[in-house]
Amino acid sequence: MESDWIKKFSGILGPMPPRVLRGIGDDVACLVSPATDNLLWTTDSQREGVHFRWDWMTPREVGSRLLVVNLSDVYVKGGTPVSALVALGIPKNFPEERIFSFYEGLADACRRFDCPVVGGDISRATGGFDAVLSLLARSPAGRFPGRDGLLPGDMLYLLGRPGLAKAGYSALLSGLSDHQAMAESVSAFCRPRTYPWFSELVNAEDQVVATMDTSDGLGQAIFAMADQSGVSVRLDPPENWLDHLQRPSSLLGQDPFGMAWDGGEDYDILFAVRPGVGGDAISRIQEQIRGEPEKLIPLGEVVVRHAGDQTPSVTMTGKNRRQVRLERTGFDHTR
Amino acid sequence: MESDWIKKFSGILGPMPPRVLRGIGDDVACLVSPATDNLLWTTDSQREGVHFRWDWMTPREVGSRLLVVNLSDVYVKGGTPVSALVALGIPKNFPEERIFSFYEGLADACRRFDCPVVGGDISRATGGFDAVLSLLARSPAGRFPGRDGLLPGDMLYLLGRPGLAKAGYSALLSGLSDHQAMAESVSAFCRPRTYPWFSELVNAEDQVVATMDTSDGLGQAIFAMADQSGVSVRLDPPENWLDHLQRPSSLLGQDPFGMAWDGGEDYDILFAVRPGVGGDAISRIQEQIRGEPEKLIPLGEVVVRHAGDQTPSVTMTGKNRRQVRLERTGFDHTR
């Protein structure tokens, strides 16, 4: 059975690019070592009943999503995909056609982003279906825009539509997913998008000093960066920054700020730009997202952490310009 | 919780070698690209209730085993480990100390084999605990000893003790694991060994043309190689090749040949040596295993596949030197 599946997967994946000397079907994959300074490497999973439900997404969407959630981490750090490995956990009596559809969605995404699957593992799962993808990428720079890269004075930005995925998730949970006003939200959750051009930006612009996707929530990401950088953060986003959540949040009866802050699964990009470093990062981004200028949100400023504070303070300008202290929350997949 | 775990894991792993620019704690790991021709890459998992049970192995043993089963594939193909990623699936209300013990066993093995864990993923599992490791290795050669490397006339060898792991597994299942005669078998199952020096051999000796570990069973491995090489196989091992199974098999009431052929989880090395190619592979191996010469088993010969046969014929010399046809079986983790 396992070897039949591997033959079928191999057919679905199609021919490999020349950098793949051995792909799926042997004990290890063999790649031409990319001529690059650094390798970036990440792993992320999609688990039935944790990240998705089969009545929410097609198997093809799950396959595509598995690649995209990994690509997201690579693009935000300035990487170019090399290839991927996929380990599957398959429950007993699982419908075979669903596995193949999943693989077709994955293979399509792999072709779209030039990131071939070169091997993997198949095991029986004792719970729901799970798929773990490991993604290898190359990166030309010695520079790495880490979570710990913030300095006071840096400007924080968000690229994306915070809270939309949470709105889609809530719509799916509550049976509102067919409502026309929810289409964009459901799509954000089921078919997250990623930004290959952001990788070039990171490598071209020394101004971009810290980057992170918001897969675990915007609040979580801001706290993680501030925590690892030893700084605090003062947020002052434009008044209309959550306008895209107005209709979804009122239909769902949820607070838009909570959706954006705690949501998770957005795969937006949180990043910092350092004033005083030459460059053109912001206008390059504006050029990339022309037509959707509202997707670039100036969030606020990195500030000095008070002496003696073990943890970052994150405040936001509220009504009457008062600073409101925010809590670290966000989505924890282990809970 | 997730970020607390990551800090704890980072402490257990300890300092990273210089080739790791960014390890655990950011969205991707960043490595100095190794100066090498090829990269080898593999992934393998350990799943509670599929590969192990917690009453069979300590959490430390599970952690170590996770690395070793991956290393096995890399060493047989001539690779040198670079680093590893680990994706964990953790059930609700899982004891934390067990996660940390697992990680300590993994970290110990990582130090022993110079293969640091540089990142990973933590999710909730809906079934038992699972851990998927992805291993990156470098390989100097353009030569890859693939499963498809056999030609008629090649001599097949096995390095190891076939069936011992199956004996250990059966002893654990049947409550015989504390029996003194089972100690070696239980150890083979719970603490599989691997052969780092085999990697050097592969790179030094062009004679070694095809290699594969027997993690899915000896029979499975022989059929996979013969299948992918388009050849057949005639086995004629020495009469005493399964002597190490005498006591365990009689205690368990099992057929020693079946244990060796179908067992799986042995992580022995099946390999082929090509006569006529200069080299010294066999005496090098004998030098490495001096004191245990019986671990090198000449299995038989690769022969031409009959015209029209879609699948390999695998025969073995039986009583009165008659050739007995063998079936492809072995352990399928998806069943």
XYZ file of C-alpha atoms in Angstrom:
670
model
C 0.000 0.000 0.000
C 2.671 2.500 1.041
C 4.747 1.879 -2.085
C 1.636 2.178 -4.295
C 0.883 5.549 -2.725
C 4.435 6.710 -3.284
C 4.201 5.829 -6.981
C 0.912 7.711 -7.202
C 2.358 10.741 -5.366
C 5.322 10.718 -7.682
C 3.013 10.860 -10.701
C 1.013 13.715 -9.190
C 4.170 15.700 -8.483
C 5.409 15.314 -12.048
C 8.931 15.954 -13.303
C 11.468 17.503 -10.950
C 13.697 20.494 -11.727
C 17.398 19.773 -12.381
C 18.423 20.757 -8.846
C 16.667 17.616 -7.586
C 19.006 14.667 -8.225
C 16.779 12.209 -6.326
C 13.224 12.966 -5.382
C 10.479 10.872 -3.875
C 10.975 7.079 -3.926
C 14.331 6.516 -2.266
C 15.311 6.655 1.423
C 16.584 10.221 1.240
C 16.254 13.026 -1.267
C 19.444 14.222 -2.945
C 19.733 17.866 -4.013
C 22.381 19.885 -5.774
C 23.662 22.054 -2.945
C 22.432 25.570 -3.771
C 25.130 28.190 -4.318
C 24.065 30.449 -1.481
C 25.394 31.938 1.747
C 22.687 30.682 4.023
C 20.035 28.036 4.204
C 16.711 28.807 5.831
C 14.723 25.939 7.193
C 11.293 25.661 8.756
C 8.510 23.183 9.493
C 4.785 23.643 9.998
C 1.826 21.304 10.090
C -1.821 21.002 9.167
C -3.851 18.795 11.456
C -7.462 17.758 11.075
C -9.472 18.991 14.051
C -6.769 21.495 15.022
C -5.983 23.626 11.968
C -8.879 22.625 9.744
C -11.952 20.438 9.337
C -12.771 18.483 6.185
C -16.218 20.099 6.001
C -14.515 23.527 5.889
C -11.895 22.994 3.230
C -11.473 20.782 0.210
C -8.567 18.327 0.406
C -6.877 20.364 -2.347
C -7.133 23.481 -0.213
C -5.581 21.684 2.745
C -2.671 20.570 0.561
C -2.095 24.058 -0.778
C -2.448 25.601 2.675
C 0.213 23.246 4.039
C 2.765 24.664 1.625
C 1.661 28.287 1.992
C 1.908 28.384 5.801
C 5.519 27.221 5.453
C 6.331 29.567 2.567
C 5.044 32.455 4.636
C 7.843 32.001 7.187
C 10.451 31.720 4.453
C 9.367 34.774 2.449
C 9.210 37.035 5.504
C 12.826 36.125 6.305
C 14.146 36.744 2.806
C 14.329 33.154 1.577
C 13.745 31.547 -1.823
C 12.260 28.043 -1.643
C 14.477 25.091 -2.628
C 12.254 22.103 -1.861
C 9.974 20.431 0.637
C 9.494 17.134 2.483
C 6.073 15.948 3.633
C 5.343 13.530 6.465
C 1.762 12.265 6.524
C -0.175 10.677 9.354
C -3.125 8.822 7.880
C -5.925 7.372 10.011
C -7.132 3.801 9.498
C -9.702 3.419 6.714
C -9.086 6.941 5.474
C -10.533 7.518 1.964
C -7.707 7.182 -0.551
C -9.138 9.710 -2.997
C -8.925 12.359 -0.290
C -5.195 11.684 0.120
C -4.655 12.033 -3.615
C -6.729 15.251 -3.804
C -4.731 16.654 -0.903
C -1.561 15.774 -2.788
C -2.835 17.386 -5.995
C -3.476 20.639 -4.141
C -0.038 20.438 -2.618
C 1.602 19.654 -5.968
C -0.190 22.570 -7.668
C 1.037 24.963 -5.015
C 4.528 23.489 -5.317
C 4.588 24.219 -9.026
C 3.206 27.728 -8.497
C 5.948 28.579 -5.989
C 8.739 26.497 -7.582
C 9.176 24.354 -4.490
C 9.087 20.635 -5.364
C 8.238 17.952 -2.809
C 11.286 15.675 -2.892
C 10.405 13.087 -0.281
C 8.498 12.257 2.839
C 7.154 9.713 5.214
C 3.821 7.931 5.569
C 2.624 6.611 8.907
C -0.647 5.595 10.445
C -2.196 8.347 12.596
C -4.036 7.409 15.792
C -6.026 10.666 15.700
C -7.104 12.715 12.711
C -5.148 13.175 9.500
C -1.991 15.209 9.911
C 0.639 16.524 7.537
C 3.977 18.019 8.531
C 5.911 19.878 5.868
C 9.535 20.836 6.142
C 10.741 23.589 3.832
C 14.293 24.333 2.794
C 15.174 27.712 1.288
C 18.224 29.650 0.244
C 19.036 33.151 1.315
C 21.748 35.331 -0.202
C 22.237 37.660 2.727
C 24.314 37.298 5.822
C 21.608 39.533 7.257
C 18.695 37.858 9.016
C 15.638 39.943 9.984
C 15.095 38.171 13.302
C 12.403 38.595 15.903
C 15.072 40.190 18.078
C 15.963 42.904 15.572
C 13.950 45.824 17.010
C 15.530 49.001 18.384
C 13.755 51.983 19.916
C 12.748 54.382 17.173
C 11.944 51.638 14.626
C 8.568 51.974 12.940
C 6.272 48.926 13.015
C 4.117 48.052 10.028
C 1.666 45.347 9.131
C 1.108 44.081 5.625
C -2.247 42.355 5.307
C -5.776 42.283 6.593
C -5.654 41.451 10.306
C -8.546 39.462 11.726
C -10.005 38.337 8.415
C -8.959 34.731 8.938
C -10.484 34.751 12.409
C -13.704 36.091 10.907
C -13.651 33.263 8.374
C -12.975 30.691 11.056
C -15.839 32.018 13.190
C -18.130 32.031 10.173
C -17.301 28.399 9.455
C -17.863 27.482 13.104
C -21.208 29.273 13.322
C -22.655 28.252 9.965
C -22.406 31.761 8.502
C -19.774 30.830 5.927
C -22.176 30.989 2.980
C -23.160 34.565 3.766
C -21.967 36.829 0.981
C -20.362 39.287 3.400
C -18.203 36.457 4.711
C -16.736 35.315 1.413
C -13.516 37.290 1.750
C -13.057 36.141 5.357
C -13.652 32.476 4.607
C -11.217 32.726 1.741
C -8.609 34.330 4.016
C -8.919 31.376 6.395
C -9.126 28.551 3.849
C -6.809 29.926 1.182
C -4.250 32.127 2.955
C -2.097 34.179 0.647
C 1.614 34.738 0.848
C 3.984 37.384 -0.561
C 6.960 36.027 -2.553
C 8.055 39.576 -3.432
C 8.516 40.367 0.248
C 11.556 38.117 0.218
C 13.264 40.308 -2.409
C 12.370 43.381 -0.408
C 14.037 41.973 2.701
C 17.206 41.285 0.754
C 17.241 44.626 -1.051
C 16.358 46.914 1.835
C 18.546 47.107 4.934
C 15.824 49.300 6.420
C 13.729 46.198 7.087
C 15.231 45.040 10.380
C 12.760 42.594 11.896
C 10.041 40.488 10.303
C 7.547 37.844 11.380
C 4.297 36.476 10.085
C 1.186 36.722 12.256
C 0.186 33.074 12.042
C -0.287 32.952 15.824
C -2.017 36.312 16.021
C -0.972 39.921 15.703
C -0.770 40.437 19.464
C 1.360 37.340 19.897
C 3.698 38.490 17.132
C 4.135 42.003 18.533
C 4.809 40.657 22.016
C 7.221 38.007 20.705
C 9.266 40.597 18.793
C 9.254 43.103 21.647
C 10.094 40.363 24.147
C 13.037 38.990 22.163
C 14.294 42.484 21.294
C 14.148 43.812 24.864
C 11.986 46.782 23.923
C 8.448 48.063 24.380
C 5.949 49.149 21.751
C 3.555 52.079 21.396
C 0.854 51.448 18.788
C -1.023 54.218 17.045
C -2.646 52.763 13.930
C -4.875 54.852 11.661
C -8.478 55.057 12.777
C -9.732 53.038 9.817
C -7.241 50.169 10.120
C -9.953 47.606 10.906
C -12.607 48.839 8.524
C -12.433 45.569 6.624
C -13.786 43.854 9.757
C -16.875 46.047 10.162
C -19.365 43.843 8.332
C -17.925 40.487 9.454
C -17.636 41.530 13.086
C -21.166 42.876 13.292
C -22.592 39.764 11.638
C -20.614 37.582 14.039
C -21.246 39.778 17.072
C -17.527 40.005 17.811
C -15.235 42.862 18.691
C -13.115 43.791 15.632
C -10.040 44.594 17.681
C -10.153 41.205 19.433
C -10.486 39.461 16.067
C -7.424 41.267 14.732
C -5.319 41.006 17.893
C -6.028 37.422 18.995
C -7.120 35.866 15.734
C -4.215 33.967 14.291
C -4.003 32.192 10.926
C -3.769 35.535 9.115
C -0.272 35.101 7.633
C 0.030 38.880 7.454
C 3.549 40.274 7.800
C 4.650 42.260 10.829
C 7.851 44.153 10.107
C 9.934 47.057 11.310
C 11.602 49.811 9.299
C 14.544 51.710 10.738
C 14.534 55.467 10.135
C 17.944 56.816 9.265
C 18.903 53.744 7.250
C 18.783 54.632 3.587
C 16.311 52.867 1.378
C 12.949 52.761 -0.191
C 11.103 49.917 1.506
C 7.749 51.608 2.043
C 7.350 52.957 -1.453
C 8.381 49.616 -2.917
C 5.644 47.933 -0.901
C 3.120 50.566 -1.957
C 4.061 49.837 -5.539
C 3.486 46.109 -5.004
C 0.063 46.565 -3.426
C -1.210 49.415 -5.591
C -4.954 48.965 -5.849
C -5.082 47.801 -2.221
C -3.158 50.580 -0.423
C -5.070 49.879 2.810
C -3.110 46.619 3.169
C -0.068 48.499 4.425
C -0.816 49.597 7.993
C 1.587 51.802 9.962
C 1.138 50.290 13.421
C 3.294 52.455 15.642
C 6.706 52.828 17.147
C 9.241 50.799 19.094
C 10.164 52.494 22.396
C 12.660 51.962 25.188
C 11.603 49.414 27.764
C 11.458 50.834 31.283
C 14.412 49.799 33.400
C 13.452 46.848 35.548
C 10.589 45.633 33.311
C 11.020 41.927 32.581
C 8.371 41.934 29.888
C 7.476 44.396 27.165
C 4.836 47.010 27.634
C 2.579 47.277 24.593
C 0.225 50.243 24.571
C -2.165 51.645 22.011
C -3.570 55.104 21.556
C -7.222 54.903 22.521
C -10.041 57.378 22.868
C -8.961 60.929 23.692
C -5.402 59.866 22.751
C -5.009 57.966 26.036
C -2.526 55.057 26.027
C -4.248 51.737 26.751
C -2.110 48.821 27.883
C -2.602 45.651 25.816
C -2.236 42.049 26.910
C -0.326 39.273 25.210
C -2.824 36.807 23.913
C -3.108 35.057 20.575
C -3.635 31.555 19.416
C -1.786 28.711 21.113
C -2.070 25.463 19.124
C -1.048 23.402 22.132
C -4.073 24.429 24.195
C 2.655 27.718 27.032
C 4.182 27.159 23.596
C 6.768 29.914 24.101
C 7.621 28.572 27.594
C 8.231 25.157 26.050
C 10.440 26.630 23.371
C 12.589 28.365 25.998
C 12.858 25.111 27.917
C 13.751 23.149 24.762
C 16.380 25.727 23.920
C 17.980 25.254 27.342
C 17.941 21.465 26.976
C 19.581 21.681 23.550
C 22.373 23.906 24.834
C 24.767 25.960 22.727
C 24.737 25.560 18.954
C 27.793 24.982 16.737
C 28.957 27.950 14.623
C 27.262 26.638 11.485
C 23.905 27.443 13.108
C 23.327 31.201 12.746
C 19.781 31.005 14.116
C 18.452 28.023 15.979
C 15.225 27.396 17.816
C 13.149 30.451 18.776
C 12.609 32.308 15.497
C 10.267 31.556 12.599
C 12.913 29.798 10.550
C 16.347 28.416 11.305
C 19.290 30.005 9.506
C 22.352 27.901 8.682
C 25.671 28.597 7.062
C 25.267 26.822 3.742
C 27.608 23.808 3.944
C 30.412 23.680 1.404
C 29.311 20.468 -0.247
C 28.236 19.091 -3.604
C 24.962 17.611 -2.506
C 22.424 17.898 0.260
C 20.656 14.795 1.500
C 17.317 15.256 3.146
C 14.936 12.859 4.878
C 12.054 12.751 7.348
C 10.824 10.033 9.679
C 8.424 9.937 12.601
C 7.821 8.286 15.948
C 4.168 7.906 16.865
C 2.713 6.645 20.105
C 0.626 3.542 19.456
C 2.239 3.013 16.044
C 6.023 2.963 16.498
C 6.180 2.712 20.287
C 4.228 2.593 23.537
C 5.124 4.604 26.633
C 5.170 1.418 28.754
C 7.806 -0.019 26.386
C 10.287 2.838 26.181
C 11.327 5.728 28.352
C 10.616 9.172 26.922
C 14.382 9.640 26.596
C 14.602 6.482 24.484
C 11.809 7.722 22.225
C 13.670 11.005 21.726
C 16.909 9.263 20.892
C 15.160 6.774 18.618
C 13.569 9.607 16.646
C 16.994 10.909 15.682
C 18.553 7.493 15.066
C 15.867 6.292 12.641
C 16.536 9.397 10.556
C 20.323 9.159 10.833
C 20.125 5.587 9.615
C 18.835 6.713 6.212
C 21.487 9.406 5.952
C 24.459 7.222 6.894
C 23.509 4.451 4.458
C 23.489 6.996 1.630
C 26.858 8.528 2.473
C 25.685 11.655 4.284
C 27.047 13.626 7.222
C 24.365 15.226 9.402
C 24.036 19.019 9.332
C 20.989 19.614 11.542
C 17.427 18.624 12.354
C 13.955 20.112 12.744
C 11.349 18.547 15.023
C 7.566 18.927 14.740
C 5.670 17.685 17.774
C 2.024 16.728 18.122
C 1.095 16.825 21.792
C -2.211 15.488 23.098
C -4.319 17.546 25.502
C -3.301 17.191 29.157
C -0.086 15.435 28.227
C 2.422 15.341 31.132
C 4.963 18.130 30.620
C 7.834 16.251 32.248
C 7.465 13.553 29.610
C 7.902 16.126 26.845
C 11.046 17.435 28.499
C 12.475 13.927 29.052
C 11.783 13.133 25.416
C 13.633 16.293 24.464
C 16.583 15.431 26.728
C 16.948 12.052 25.032
C 16.758 13.738 21.657
C 19.274 16.428 22.646
C 21.723 13.812 23.981
C 21.563 11.910 20.711
C 21.980 15.163 18.805
C 25.195 15.924 20.674
C 26.463 12.380 20.190
C 25.966 12.537 16.429
C 26.755 16.259 15.993
C 23.324 17.029 14.590
C 21.731 19.980 16.413
C 17.982 20.560 16.472
C 17.618 24.057 15.027
C 13.868 24.543 15.050
C 10.478 22.945 14.913
C 6.783 23.197 15.414
C 4.414 22.386 18.264
C 0.788 21.511 17.674
C -1.968 19.779 19.536
C -2.387 16.128 18.511
C -5.858 14.638 18.334
C -4.498 11.110 18.783
C -1.394 9.973 20.631
C 1.867 11.899 20.872
C 3.748 12.165 17.609
C 7.102 13.568 16.593
C 8.295 14.136 13.035
C 11.978 14.834 12.503
C 13.462 16.217 9.327
C 17.194 15.707 8.861
C 19.487 17.642 6.562
C 22.886 16.206 5.656
C 25.743 16.985 3.343
C 27.306 14.561 0.933
C 30.569 15.068 -0.928
C 29.928 12.723 -3.801
C 28.052 13.186 -7.007
C 27.503 9.426 -6.607
C 24.294 8.322 -4.882
C 23.900 4.642 -3.891
C 20.224 4.486 -4.784
C 17.737 1.679 -4.457
C 17.886 1.375 -8.223
C 21.644 0.776 -8.344
C 21.724 -3.033 -8.679
C 23.088 -4.875 -11.700
C 23.177 -8.634 -12.305
C 26.339 -10.022 -10.752
C 26.349 -7.663 -7.749
C 26.761 -9.346 -4.376
C 24.162 -8.513 -1.707
C 25.184 -8.148 1.915
C 23.473 -7.332 5.167
C 25.151 -5.546 8.041
C 23.329 -6.197 11.291
C 21.234 -8.683 13.175
C 18.025 -9.291 11.225
C 14.887 -10.038 13.216
C 16.215 -8.962 16.600
C 13.993 -5.879 16.747
C 10.968 -7.991 15.840
C 11.890 -10.375 18.650
C 12.097 -7.433 21.036
C 8.774 -6.055 19.828
C 7.111 -9.466 20.273
C 8.634 -9.836 23.737
C 7.242 -6.442 24.753
C 3.814 -7.353 23.349
C 3.704 -10.713 25.101
C 5.128 -9.689 28.483
C 8.387 -11.595 27.953
C 10.556 -8.493 27.816
C 12.086 -9.032 31.260
C 13.353 -12.489 30.311
C 17.134 -12.469 30.283
C 17.310 -14.146 26.874
C 15.301 -11.236 25.470
C 17.522 -8.411 26.683
C 19.419 -8.017 23.414
C 16.220 -8.159 21.374
C 14.400 -5.580 23.483
C 17.408 -3.334 23.262
C 17.496 -3.730 19.465
C 13.876 -2.581 19.309
C 14.004 0.228 21.878
C 17.516 1.498 21.255
C 18.308 0.842 17.591
C 21.913 1.406 16.622
C 23.247 3.149 13.590
C 26.597 3.137 11.749
C 28.180 6.557 11.155
C 31.302 4.956 9.663
C 29.198 3.390 6.912
C 28.811 6.852 5.437
C 32.578 7.170 4.963
C 32.669 3.725 3.419
C 30.028 4.684 0.853
C 32.042 7.748 -0.127
C 35.386 5.929 -0.242
C 34.347 2.765 -2.038
C 32.830 2.874 -5.512
C 32.222 -0.851 -5.073
C 29.220 -0.073 -2.885
C 26.565 0.538 -5.520
C 23.207 0.347 -3.755
C 22.285 0.787 -0.099
C 19.136 0.866 2.009
C 18.272 0.360 5.645
C 15.864 -2.405 6.619
C 13.521 -0.283 8.715
C 10.501 -1.757 6.904
C 11.837 -5.309 6.951
C 14.556 -7.208 5.128
C 12.144 -8.731 2.626
C 10.629 -5.348 1.847
C 14.091 -3.861 1.320
C 15.273 -6.624 -1.005
C 12.098 -6.433 -3.070
C 12.230 -2.620 -3.210
C 15.806 -2.639 -4.489
C 15.201 -5.439 -6.980
C 11.983 -3.795 -8.132
C 13.520 -0.360 -8.697
C 16.650 -1.861 -10.305
C 14.760 -4.117 -12.705
C 16.576 -7.267 -11.555
C 15.914 -10.458 -9.617
C 17.735 -11.843 -6.597
C 19.017 -15.274 -5.600
C 19.720 -15.522 -1.884
C 22.109 -18.082 -0.423
C 23.034 -16.899 3.081
C 25.293 -18.996 5.353
C 23.491 -21.693 7.307
C 24.078 -19.969 10.643
C 22.868 -16.499 9.587
C 19.925 -16.513 11.986
C 21.626 -18.181 14.941
C 21.112 -15.039 17.013
C 17.354 -15.671 16.775
C 17.432 -19.248 18.084
C 16.688 -18.521 21.736
C 14.295 -15.599 21.159
C 12.319 -17.420 18.479
C 11.894 -20.566 20.516
C 10.804 -18.579 23.578
C 8.326 -16.639 21.463
C 7.191 -19.652 19.430
C 7.934 -17.844 16.170
C 9.713 -18.849 12.994
C 13.175 -17.227 12.890
C 13.090 -16.679 9.136
C 9.743 -14.889 9.344
C 11.080 -12.677 12.117
C 14.085 -11.704 10.016
C 12.225 -11.326 6.724
C 9.063 -9.511 7.807
C 10.217 -7.935 11.039
C 11.064 -4.326 10.364
C 12.514 -1.752 12.754
C 15.927 -3.427 12.508
C 17.852 -0.533 10.915
C 20.330 -3.025 9.524
C 21.999 -2.077 6.252
C 21.298 -3.893 3.004
C 23.950 -3.113 0.412
C 25.437 -4.385 -2.812
C 29.088 -4.718 -3.802
C 30.061 -4.827 -7.447
C 32.762 -7.373 -8.361
C 35.285 -6.027 -10.815
C 35.234 -2.532 -9.352
C 38.466 -1.986 -7.438
C 38.243 -1.455 -3.708
C 38.293 -2.842 -0.294
C 34.768 -2.450 1.059
C 34.357 -5.839 2.660
C 37.644 -5.899 4.550
C 37.023 -2.341 5.757
C 33.681 -3.434 7.169
C 35.251 -6.505 8.756
C 37.765 -4.183 10.398
C 34.966 -1.998 11.766
C 33.010 -4.903 13.235
C 35.918 -7.007 14.469
C 34.693 -8.854 17.565
C 31.277 -9.289 15.934
C 32.200 -10.771 12.540
C 28.815 -12.505 12.286
C 27.187 -9.103 11.743
C 28.324 -9.077 8.119
C 26.087 -11.516 6.244
C 26.700 -12.369 2.573
C 23.094 -12.709 1.406
C 23.422 -13.760 -2.204
C 23.578 -12.502 -5.725
C 21.718 -10.192 -8.072
C 20.568 -11.983 -11.231
C 18.947 -11.062 -14.520
C 15.192 -10.715 -14.371
C 13.379 -13.048 -16.769
C 12.123 -11.254 -19.838
C 8.452 -10.392 -19.363
C 8.513 -10.476 -15.546
C 6.956 -7.270 -14.243
C 8.118 -7.922 -10.697
C 11.343 -9.304 -9.283
C 11.764 -12.958 -8.471
C 13.484 -13.453 -5.131
C 14.546 -17.003 -4.355
C 16.529 -18.561 -1.555
C 18.506 -21.768 -1.423
C 16.549 -24.137 0.785
C 16.924 -27.763 1.840
C 18.767 -29.944 -0.656
C 19.941 -26.722 -2.375
C 16.501 -26.245 -3.942
C 15.506 -22.660 -4.773
C 12.444 -21.496 -2.810
C 10.528 -18.496 -4.065
C 10.005 -15.773 -1.446
C 7.142 -13.292 -1.150
C 7.342 -9.576 -0.646
C 6.045 -8.840 2.792
C 7.369 -6.610 5.541
C 5.967 -3.970 7.781
C 3.605 -1.364 6.396
C 3.051 1.479 8.857
C -0.076 2.587 7.032
C -1.945 -0.664 7.715
